Amino acid sequence: MKVLRSPKIFQALMDRERGRARTLGFVPTMGALHEGHASLVRRAKKENDLAAVSIFVNPLQFGPKEDFSRYPRTLAADMAVLRKAGADYLFVPKAEDFYPQGFQTSVRVGREGVSGLTRGLCASARPGHFEGVATVVTKLLNLSKAHRAYFGAKDFQQAALIERLVEDLSLDIQIRVCPTVREADGLAMSSRNRYLNSEERSRALALPRALSALKRALEEGRPLGKTLRSARRSLEAGADRVDYLEIVDPGTLEPLKRPRALMTAAAACRFGKTRLIDNVSIRISQTRRK
Ligand code: AMP
């Protein structure tokens, strides 16, 4: 695996690989890698000749009171994960090279009057977050020159926004959204899970449990409003704070009042100081919608 620090050199190398008619799969990450990230790299490698990964803790997507400075940075362990998963290139830029002096461009998805991918759910608790994500991802995709880029369904609002921006800006890349990888007990893998102490880690199961109970009940044909209220209560009993628990349209992310054939239940909540997110998709047959 070749490790590159300079954005210009990374882009030139990827350009050269493309010129040799190699297909490129790209996986952007913030490091502290786990099996969820590894699954994206394996998929990138399976569908392309070469897999490139970036590790960059992007300052633009953290709010002033968030965990930017304590976000785990574990490069040596990350490199071992990536070698095992089959990555060919690793791009690890320094912030000052990625955003050199004078950098002042921002990418914002969402427009007044147009239904907002960046209005509800995580956007409410994290103002500016998705603008930071859209900006870094646009730049990373341009640097990577990849044919395909791989994202996790765990961050489904982020994935929806990236699909939108690629479409809106006509970026020449295919976006692949891959399934959430979970621990054996159901907790979605996340770099932030390592912040949890053992008491918080056991309470954190309230999150996947509330979502799977919600999925089961709706798939059995229970009414949406009542089911959602009861799932909220059980999540509130386990978490220290619930930012949201919603059932939304997976395309527009608008909250739903009545069941649809395809829905997403998504939640964000805190255990101690750690904010976790998760979601499940729900599919119900015509006859069971109430
Ligand atoms: P992050 O390093 O948290 O920015 O995540 C990098 C990529 O890995 C994003 O596309 C995430 O959605 C994806 N990812 C994170 N956790 C998981 C998981 N448990 N399963 C699948 N993909 C994940």
CSV table of N, CA and C in Angstrom, one decimal, residues 121 211 214 228 232 243-248 253 255-256 264-268:
chain,number,residue,atom,x,y,z
A,121,LEU,N,-33.1,16.0,11.0
A,121,LEU,CA,-32.2,15.0,11.6
A,121,LEU,C,-31.0,15.6,12.1
A,211,LEU,N,-34.7,0.8,17.3
A,211,LEU,CA,-34.9,0.8,15.8
A,211,LEU,C,-35.4,-0.5,15.3
A,214,LEU,N,-39.0,-0.9,16.3
A,214,LEU,CA,-39.8,-0.1,15.4
A,214,LEU,C,-40.0,-0.7,14.0
A,228,LEU,N,-44.1,4.8,16.9
A,228,LEU,CA,-43.0,5.7,17.1
A,228,LEU,C,-42.9,6.3,18.5
A,232,ARG,N,-39.8,5.8,21.0
A,232,ARG,CA,-39.1,7.0,21.6
A,232,ARG,C,-39.0,6.8,23.1
A,243,ASP,N,-31.6,13.0,20.5
A,243,ASP,CA,-31.6,14.2,19.6
A,243,ASP,C,-32.8,14.1,18.7
A,244,TYR,N,-33.0,12.9,18.1
A,244,TYR,CA,-34.2,12.6,17.3
A,244,TYR,C,-34.4,11.1,17.2
A,245,LEU,N,-35.6,10.7,16.9
A,245,LEU,CA,-36.0,9.4,16.4
A,245,LEU,C,-37.1,9.7,15.5
A,246,GLU,N,-36.9,9.4,14.2
A,246,GLU,CA,-37.9,9.8,13.2
A,246,GLU,C,-38.0,8.7,12.2
A,247,ILE,N,-39.2,8.7,11.5
A,247,ILE,CA,-39.4,7.8,10.4
A,247,ILE,C,-39.5,8.7,9.2
A,248,VAL,N,-38.6,8.5,8.2
A,248,VAL,CA,-38.5,9.5,7.1
A,248,VAL,C,-38.6,8.8,5.8
A,253,LEU,N,-35.9,12.5,2.9
A,253,LEU,CA,-35.6,12.6,4.4
A,253,LEU,C,-36.7,13.4,5.1
A,255,PRO,N,-40.0,13.8,7.4
A,255,PRO,CA,-40.7,12.9,8.3
A,255,PRO,C,-42.0,12.4,7.7
A,256,LEU,N,-42.4,11.2,8.0
A,256,LEU,CA,-43.6,10.6,7.5
A,256,LEU,C,-44.6,10.5,8.6
A,264,THR,N,-37.3,4.9,6.3
A,264,THR,CA,-36.1,4.7,7.1
A,264,THR,C,-36.4,5.2,8.5
A,265,ALA,N,-36.1,4.4,9.5
A,265,ALA,CA,-36.2,4.9,10.9
A,265,ALA,C,-34.8,5.3,11.2
A,266,ALA,N,-34.6,6.5,11.7
A,266,ALA,CA,-33.2,7.0,12.0
A,266,ALA,C,-33.3,7.7,13.4
A,267,ALA,N,-32.2,7.5,14.1
A,267,ALA,CA,-32.1,8.1,15.4
A,267,ALA,C,-30.7,8.6,15.7
A,268,ALA,N,-30.6,9.6,16.6
A,268,ALA,CA,-29.3,10.1,17.2
A,268,ALA,C,-29.6,10.3,18.7
